[in-house]
mmCIF file of N, CA and C in Angstrom:
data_model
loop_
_atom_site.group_PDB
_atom_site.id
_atom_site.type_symbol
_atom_site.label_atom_id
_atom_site.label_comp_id
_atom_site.label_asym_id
_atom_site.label_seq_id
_atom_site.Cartn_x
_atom_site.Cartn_y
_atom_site.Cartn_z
ATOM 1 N N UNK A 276 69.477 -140.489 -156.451
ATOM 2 C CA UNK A 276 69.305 -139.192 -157.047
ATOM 3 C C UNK A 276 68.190 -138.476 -156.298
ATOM 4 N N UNK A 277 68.656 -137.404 -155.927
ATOM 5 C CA UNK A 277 67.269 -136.911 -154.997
ATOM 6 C C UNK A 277 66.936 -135.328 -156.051
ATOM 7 N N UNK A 278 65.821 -135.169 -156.486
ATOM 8 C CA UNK A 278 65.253 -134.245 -157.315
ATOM 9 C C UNK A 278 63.743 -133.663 -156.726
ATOM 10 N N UNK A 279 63.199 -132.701 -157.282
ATOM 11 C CA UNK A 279 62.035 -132.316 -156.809
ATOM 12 C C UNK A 279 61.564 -132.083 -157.931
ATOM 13 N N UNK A 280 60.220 -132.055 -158.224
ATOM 14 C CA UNK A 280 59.206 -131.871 -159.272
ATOM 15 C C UNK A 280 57.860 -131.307 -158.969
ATOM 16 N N UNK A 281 57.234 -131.219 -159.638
ATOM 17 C CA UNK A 281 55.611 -130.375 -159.005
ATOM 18 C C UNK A 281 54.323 -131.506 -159.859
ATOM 19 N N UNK A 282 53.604 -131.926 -159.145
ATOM 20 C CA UNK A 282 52.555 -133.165 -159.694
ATOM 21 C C UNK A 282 51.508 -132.100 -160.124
ATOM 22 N N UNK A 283 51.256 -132.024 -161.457
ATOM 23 C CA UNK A 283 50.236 -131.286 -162.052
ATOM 24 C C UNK A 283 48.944 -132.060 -161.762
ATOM 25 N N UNK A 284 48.861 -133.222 -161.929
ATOM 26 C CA UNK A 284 47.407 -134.314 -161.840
ATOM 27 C C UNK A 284 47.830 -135.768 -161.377
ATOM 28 N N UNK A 285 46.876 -136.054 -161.393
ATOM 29 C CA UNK A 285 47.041 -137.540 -160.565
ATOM 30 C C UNK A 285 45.362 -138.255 -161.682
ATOM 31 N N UNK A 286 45.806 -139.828 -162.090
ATOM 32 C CA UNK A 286 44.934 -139.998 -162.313
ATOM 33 C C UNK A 286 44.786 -141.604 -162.508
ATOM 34 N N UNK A 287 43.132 -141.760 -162.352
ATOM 35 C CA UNK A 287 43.238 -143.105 -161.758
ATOM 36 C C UNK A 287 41.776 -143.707 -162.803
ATOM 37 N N UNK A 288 42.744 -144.740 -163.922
ATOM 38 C CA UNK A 288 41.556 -145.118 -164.519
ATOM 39 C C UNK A 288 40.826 -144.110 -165.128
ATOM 40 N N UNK A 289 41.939 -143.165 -166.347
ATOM 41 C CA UNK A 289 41.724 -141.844 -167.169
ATOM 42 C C UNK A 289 40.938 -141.419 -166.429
ATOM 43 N N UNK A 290 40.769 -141.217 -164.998
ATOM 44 C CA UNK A 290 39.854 -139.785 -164.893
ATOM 45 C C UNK A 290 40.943 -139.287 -163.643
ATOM 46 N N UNK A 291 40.789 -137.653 -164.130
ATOM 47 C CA UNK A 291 41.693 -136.647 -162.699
ATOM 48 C C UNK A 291 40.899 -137.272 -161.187
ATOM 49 N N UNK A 292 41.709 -137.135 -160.429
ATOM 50 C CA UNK A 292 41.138 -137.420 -158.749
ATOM 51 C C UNK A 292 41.984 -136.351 -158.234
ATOM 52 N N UNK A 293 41.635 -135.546 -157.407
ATOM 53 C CA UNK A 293 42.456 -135.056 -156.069
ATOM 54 C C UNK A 293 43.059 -135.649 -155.163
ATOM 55 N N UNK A 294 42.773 -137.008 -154.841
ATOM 56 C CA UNK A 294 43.600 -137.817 -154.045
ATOM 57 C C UNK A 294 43.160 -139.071 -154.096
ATOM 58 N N UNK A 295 44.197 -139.759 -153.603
ATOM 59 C CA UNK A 295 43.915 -141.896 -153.836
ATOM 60 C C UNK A 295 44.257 -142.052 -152.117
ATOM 61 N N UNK A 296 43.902 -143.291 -152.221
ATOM 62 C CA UNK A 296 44.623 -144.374 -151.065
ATOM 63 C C UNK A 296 45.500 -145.233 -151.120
ATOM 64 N N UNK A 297 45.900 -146.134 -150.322
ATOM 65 C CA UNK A 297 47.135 -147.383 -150.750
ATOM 66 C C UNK A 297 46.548 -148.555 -151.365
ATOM 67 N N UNK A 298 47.430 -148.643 -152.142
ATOM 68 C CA UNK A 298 46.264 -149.582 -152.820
ATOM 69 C C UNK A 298 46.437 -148.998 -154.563
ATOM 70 N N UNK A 299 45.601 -147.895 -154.470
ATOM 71 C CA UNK A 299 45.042 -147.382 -155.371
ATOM 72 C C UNK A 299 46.661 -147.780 -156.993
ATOM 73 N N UNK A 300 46.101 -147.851 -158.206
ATOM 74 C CA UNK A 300 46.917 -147.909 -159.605
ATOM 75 C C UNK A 300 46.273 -146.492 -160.390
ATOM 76 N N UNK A 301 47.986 -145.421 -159.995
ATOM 77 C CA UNK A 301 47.536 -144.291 -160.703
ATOM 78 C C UNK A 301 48.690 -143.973 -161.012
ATOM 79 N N UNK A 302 48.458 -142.759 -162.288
ATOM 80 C CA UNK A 302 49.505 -142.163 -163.366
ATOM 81 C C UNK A 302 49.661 -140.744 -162.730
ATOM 82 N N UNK A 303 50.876 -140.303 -162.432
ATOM 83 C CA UNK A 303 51.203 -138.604 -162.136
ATOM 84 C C UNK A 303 51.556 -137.449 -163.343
ATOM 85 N N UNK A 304 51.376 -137.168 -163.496
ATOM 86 C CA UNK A 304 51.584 -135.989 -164.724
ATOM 87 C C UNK A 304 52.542 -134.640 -163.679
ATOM 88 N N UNK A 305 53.820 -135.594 -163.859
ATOM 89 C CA UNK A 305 55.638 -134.374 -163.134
ATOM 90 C C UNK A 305 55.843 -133.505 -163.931
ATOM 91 N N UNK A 306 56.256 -132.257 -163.516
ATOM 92 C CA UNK A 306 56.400 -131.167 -164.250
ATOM 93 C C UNK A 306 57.762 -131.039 -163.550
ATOM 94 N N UNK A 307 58.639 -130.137 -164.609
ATOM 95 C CA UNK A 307 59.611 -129.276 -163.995
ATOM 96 C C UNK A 307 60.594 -129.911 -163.581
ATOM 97 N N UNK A 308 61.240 -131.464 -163.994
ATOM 98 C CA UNK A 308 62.027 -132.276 -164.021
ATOM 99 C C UNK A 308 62.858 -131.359 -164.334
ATOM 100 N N UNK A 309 64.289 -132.347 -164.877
ATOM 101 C CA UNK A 309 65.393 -131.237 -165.703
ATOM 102 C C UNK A 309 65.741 -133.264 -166.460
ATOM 103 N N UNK A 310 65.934 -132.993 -167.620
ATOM 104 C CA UNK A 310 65.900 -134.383 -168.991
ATOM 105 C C UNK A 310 66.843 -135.681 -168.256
ATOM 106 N N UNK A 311 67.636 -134.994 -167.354
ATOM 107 C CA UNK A 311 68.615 -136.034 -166.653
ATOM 108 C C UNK A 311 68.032 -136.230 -165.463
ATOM 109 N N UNK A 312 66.783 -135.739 -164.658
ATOM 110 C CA UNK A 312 66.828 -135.959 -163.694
ATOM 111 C C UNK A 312 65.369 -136.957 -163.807
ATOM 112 N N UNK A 313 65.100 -137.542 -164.665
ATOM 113 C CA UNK A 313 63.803 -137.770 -164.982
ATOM 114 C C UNK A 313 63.521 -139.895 -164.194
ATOM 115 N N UNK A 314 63.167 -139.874 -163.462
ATOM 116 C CA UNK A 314 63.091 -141.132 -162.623
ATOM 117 C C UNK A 314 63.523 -142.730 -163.840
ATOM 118 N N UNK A 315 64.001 -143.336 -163.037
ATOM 119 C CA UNK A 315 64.392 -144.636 -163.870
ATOM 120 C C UNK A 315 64.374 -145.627 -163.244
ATOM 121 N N UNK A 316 64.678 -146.877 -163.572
ATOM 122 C CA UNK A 316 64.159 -148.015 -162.806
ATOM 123 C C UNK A 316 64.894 -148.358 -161.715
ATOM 124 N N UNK A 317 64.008 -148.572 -160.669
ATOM 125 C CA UNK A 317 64.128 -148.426 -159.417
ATOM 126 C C UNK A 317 63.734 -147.594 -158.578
ATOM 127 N N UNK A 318 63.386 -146.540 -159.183
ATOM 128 C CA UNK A 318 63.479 -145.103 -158.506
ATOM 129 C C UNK A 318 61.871 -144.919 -157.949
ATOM 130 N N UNK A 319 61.414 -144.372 -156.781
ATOM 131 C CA UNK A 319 60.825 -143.997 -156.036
ATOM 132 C C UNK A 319 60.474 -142.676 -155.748
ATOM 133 N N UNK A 320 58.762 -142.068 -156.487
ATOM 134 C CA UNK A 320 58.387 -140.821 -155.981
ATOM 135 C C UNK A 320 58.089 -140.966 -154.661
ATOM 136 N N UNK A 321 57.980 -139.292 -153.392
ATOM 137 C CA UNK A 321 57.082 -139.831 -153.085
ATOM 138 C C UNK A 321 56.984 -137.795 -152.346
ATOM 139 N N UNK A 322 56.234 -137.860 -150.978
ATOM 140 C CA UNK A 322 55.707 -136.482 -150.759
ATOM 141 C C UNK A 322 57.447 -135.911 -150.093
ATOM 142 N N UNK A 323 57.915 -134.842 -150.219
ATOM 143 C CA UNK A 323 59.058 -134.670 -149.093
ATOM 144 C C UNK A 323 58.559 -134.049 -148.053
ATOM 145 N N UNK A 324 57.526 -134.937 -147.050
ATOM 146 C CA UNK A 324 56.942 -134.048 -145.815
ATOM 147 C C UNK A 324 57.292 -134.858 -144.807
ATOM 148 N N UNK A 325 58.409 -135.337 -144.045
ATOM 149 C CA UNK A 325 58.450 -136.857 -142.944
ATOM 150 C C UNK A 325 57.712 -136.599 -142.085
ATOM 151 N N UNK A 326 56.616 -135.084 -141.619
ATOM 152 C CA UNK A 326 55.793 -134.671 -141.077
ATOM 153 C C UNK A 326 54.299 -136.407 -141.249
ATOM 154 N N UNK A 327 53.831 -136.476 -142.466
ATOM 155 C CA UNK A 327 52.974 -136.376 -142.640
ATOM 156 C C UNK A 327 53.233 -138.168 -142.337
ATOM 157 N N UNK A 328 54.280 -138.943 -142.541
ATOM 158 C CA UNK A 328 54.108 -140.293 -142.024
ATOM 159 C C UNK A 328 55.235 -140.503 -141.253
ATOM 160 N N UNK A 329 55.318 -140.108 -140.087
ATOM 161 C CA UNK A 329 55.868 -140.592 -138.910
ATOM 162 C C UNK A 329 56.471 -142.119 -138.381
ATOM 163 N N UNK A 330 55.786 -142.485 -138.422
ATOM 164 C CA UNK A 330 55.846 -143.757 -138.364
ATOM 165 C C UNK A 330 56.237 -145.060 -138.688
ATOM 166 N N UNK A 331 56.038 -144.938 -140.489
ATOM 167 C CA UNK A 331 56.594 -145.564 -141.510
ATOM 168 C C UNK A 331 57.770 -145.755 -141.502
ATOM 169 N N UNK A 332 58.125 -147.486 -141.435
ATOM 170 C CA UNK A 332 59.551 -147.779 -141.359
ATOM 171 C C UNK A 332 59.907 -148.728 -142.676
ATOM 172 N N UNK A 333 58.838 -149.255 -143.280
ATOM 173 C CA UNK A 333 58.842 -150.413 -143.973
ATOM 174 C C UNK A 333 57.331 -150.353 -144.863
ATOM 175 N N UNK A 334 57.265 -150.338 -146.158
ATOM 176 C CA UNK A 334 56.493 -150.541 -147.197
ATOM 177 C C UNK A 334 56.830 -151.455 -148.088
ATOM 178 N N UNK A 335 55.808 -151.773 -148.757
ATOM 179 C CA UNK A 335 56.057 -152.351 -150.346
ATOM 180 C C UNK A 335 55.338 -152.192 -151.163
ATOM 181 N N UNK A 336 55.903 -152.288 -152.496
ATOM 182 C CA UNK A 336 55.597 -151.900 -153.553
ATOM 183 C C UNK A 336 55.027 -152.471 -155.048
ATOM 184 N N UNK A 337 54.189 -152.651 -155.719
ATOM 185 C CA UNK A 337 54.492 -153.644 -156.565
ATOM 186 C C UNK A 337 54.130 -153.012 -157.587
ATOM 187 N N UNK A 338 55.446 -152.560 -158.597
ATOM 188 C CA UNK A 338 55.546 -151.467 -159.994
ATOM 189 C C UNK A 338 55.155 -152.264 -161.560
ATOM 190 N N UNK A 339 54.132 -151.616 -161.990
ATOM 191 C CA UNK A 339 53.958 -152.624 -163.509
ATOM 192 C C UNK A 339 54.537 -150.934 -164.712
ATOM 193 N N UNK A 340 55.664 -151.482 -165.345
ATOM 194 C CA UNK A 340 56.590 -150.708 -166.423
ATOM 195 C C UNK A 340 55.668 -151.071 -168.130
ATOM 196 N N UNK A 341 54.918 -149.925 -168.220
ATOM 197 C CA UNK A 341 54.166 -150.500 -169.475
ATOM 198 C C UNK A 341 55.184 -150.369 -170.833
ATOM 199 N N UNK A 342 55.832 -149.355 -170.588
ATOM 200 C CA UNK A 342 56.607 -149.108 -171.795
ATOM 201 C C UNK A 342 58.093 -148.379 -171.468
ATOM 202 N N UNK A 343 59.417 -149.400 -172.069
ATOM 203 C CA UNK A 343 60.480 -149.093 -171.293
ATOM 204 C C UNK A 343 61.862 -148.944 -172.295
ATOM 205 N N UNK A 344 62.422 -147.869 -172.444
ATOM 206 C CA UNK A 344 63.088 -147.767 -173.551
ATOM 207 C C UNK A 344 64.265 -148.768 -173.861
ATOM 208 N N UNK A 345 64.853 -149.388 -172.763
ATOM 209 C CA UNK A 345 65.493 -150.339 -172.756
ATOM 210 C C UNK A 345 65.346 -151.334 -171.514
ATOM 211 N N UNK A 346 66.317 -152.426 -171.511
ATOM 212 C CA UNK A 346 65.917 -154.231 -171.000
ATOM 213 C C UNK A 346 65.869 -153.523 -169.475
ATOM 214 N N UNK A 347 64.492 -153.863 -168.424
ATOM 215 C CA UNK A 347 65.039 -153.287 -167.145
ATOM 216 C C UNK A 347 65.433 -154.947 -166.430
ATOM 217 N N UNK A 348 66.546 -153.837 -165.598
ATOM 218 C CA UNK A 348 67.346 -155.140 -164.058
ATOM 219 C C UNK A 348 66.712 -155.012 -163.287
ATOM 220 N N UNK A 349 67.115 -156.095 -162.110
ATOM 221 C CA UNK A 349 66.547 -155.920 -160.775
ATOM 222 C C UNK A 349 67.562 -154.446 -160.092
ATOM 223 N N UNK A 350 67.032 -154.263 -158.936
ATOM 224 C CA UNK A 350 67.539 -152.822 -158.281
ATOM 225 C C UNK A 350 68.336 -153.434 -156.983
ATOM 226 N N UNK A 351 69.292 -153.050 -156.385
ATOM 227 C CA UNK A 351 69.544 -153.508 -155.302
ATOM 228 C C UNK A 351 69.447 -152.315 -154.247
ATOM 229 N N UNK A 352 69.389 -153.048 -152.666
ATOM 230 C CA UNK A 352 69.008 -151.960 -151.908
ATOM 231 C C UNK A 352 70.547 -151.286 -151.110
ATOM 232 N N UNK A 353 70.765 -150.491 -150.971
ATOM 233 C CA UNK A 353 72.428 -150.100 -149.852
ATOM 234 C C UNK A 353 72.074 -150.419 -148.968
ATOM 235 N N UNK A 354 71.253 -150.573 -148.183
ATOM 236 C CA UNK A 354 70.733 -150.603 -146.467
ATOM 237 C C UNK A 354 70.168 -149.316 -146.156
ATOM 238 N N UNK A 355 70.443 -147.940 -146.688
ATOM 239 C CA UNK A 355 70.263 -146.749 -146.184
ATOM 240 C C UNK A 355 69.107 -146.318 -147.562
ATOM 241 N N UNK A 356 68.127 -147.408 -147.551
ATOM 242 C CA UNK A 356 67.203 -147.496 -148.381
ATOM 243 C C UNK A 356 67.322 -146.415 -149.851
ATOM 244 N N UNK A 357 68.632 -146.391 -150.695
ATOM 245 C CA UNK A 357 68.680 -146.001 -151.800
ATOM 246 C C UNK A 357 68.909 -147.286 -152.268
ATOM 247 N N UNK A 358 68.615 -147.259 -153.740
ATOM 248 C CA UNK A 358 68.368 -148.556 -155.073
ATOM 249 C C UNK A 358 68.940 -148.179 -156.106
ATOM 250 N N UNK A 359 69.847 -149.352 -156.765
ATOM 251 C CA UNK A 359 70.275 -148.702 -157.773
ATOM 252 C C UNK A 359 70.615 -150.128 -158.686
ATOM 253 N N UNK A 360 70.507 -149.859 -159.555
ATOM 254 C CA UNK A 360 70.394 -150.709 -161.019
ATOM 255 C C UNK A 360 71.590 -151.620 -160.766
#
C-alpha cells in the first residue's frame, strides 16, 4: 500500500525532538491518513526522498507492537521488498 501522510511530531521518551538517529525508539504523531489507509502489520514508514539515502540497499528493523487490535502474523517479503501478512 503506498500512502502519504504529514508527521506533525516525533517523540522520543515523551519529549518532542526535531530529529533522532538510528538507533533511536520513537513515536510519530501522522496526520492526514484516510481510516483505510492507516499502516498495519508489517508495514513500513519512511521519508519519500531516494535523494537523501542513496546508497541504502539493505536495513533492519526491530518493531515492539504495544497495543494491537487483533493476533499479529509474521509478514512475508515478494523480493521487490513489499510485505504482506
Amino acid at each position: 500500500m503506498n500512502t502519504t501522510g504529514k508527521a506533525f511530531s516525533i517523540e522520543m521518551h515523551h519529549k518532542t525532538v526535531d530529529k533522532t538517529e538510528a538507533g533511536n525508539n520513537v513515536g510519530v504523531n501522522v496526520k492526514q491518513l484516510k481510516k483505510e489507509n492507516i499502516p498495519h502489520t508489517g508495514g513500513v514508514m519512511c521519508i519519500d526522498d531516494p535523494v537523501l539515502y542513496p546508497n541504502t540497499t539493505k536495513f533492519t528493523s526491530l518493531v515492539f507492537v504495544r497495543d494491537h487490535p487483533v493476533q499479529l502474523k509474521s509478514a512475508t517479503n515478494d523480493g521487490k521488498g513489499n510485505y504482506e501478512v
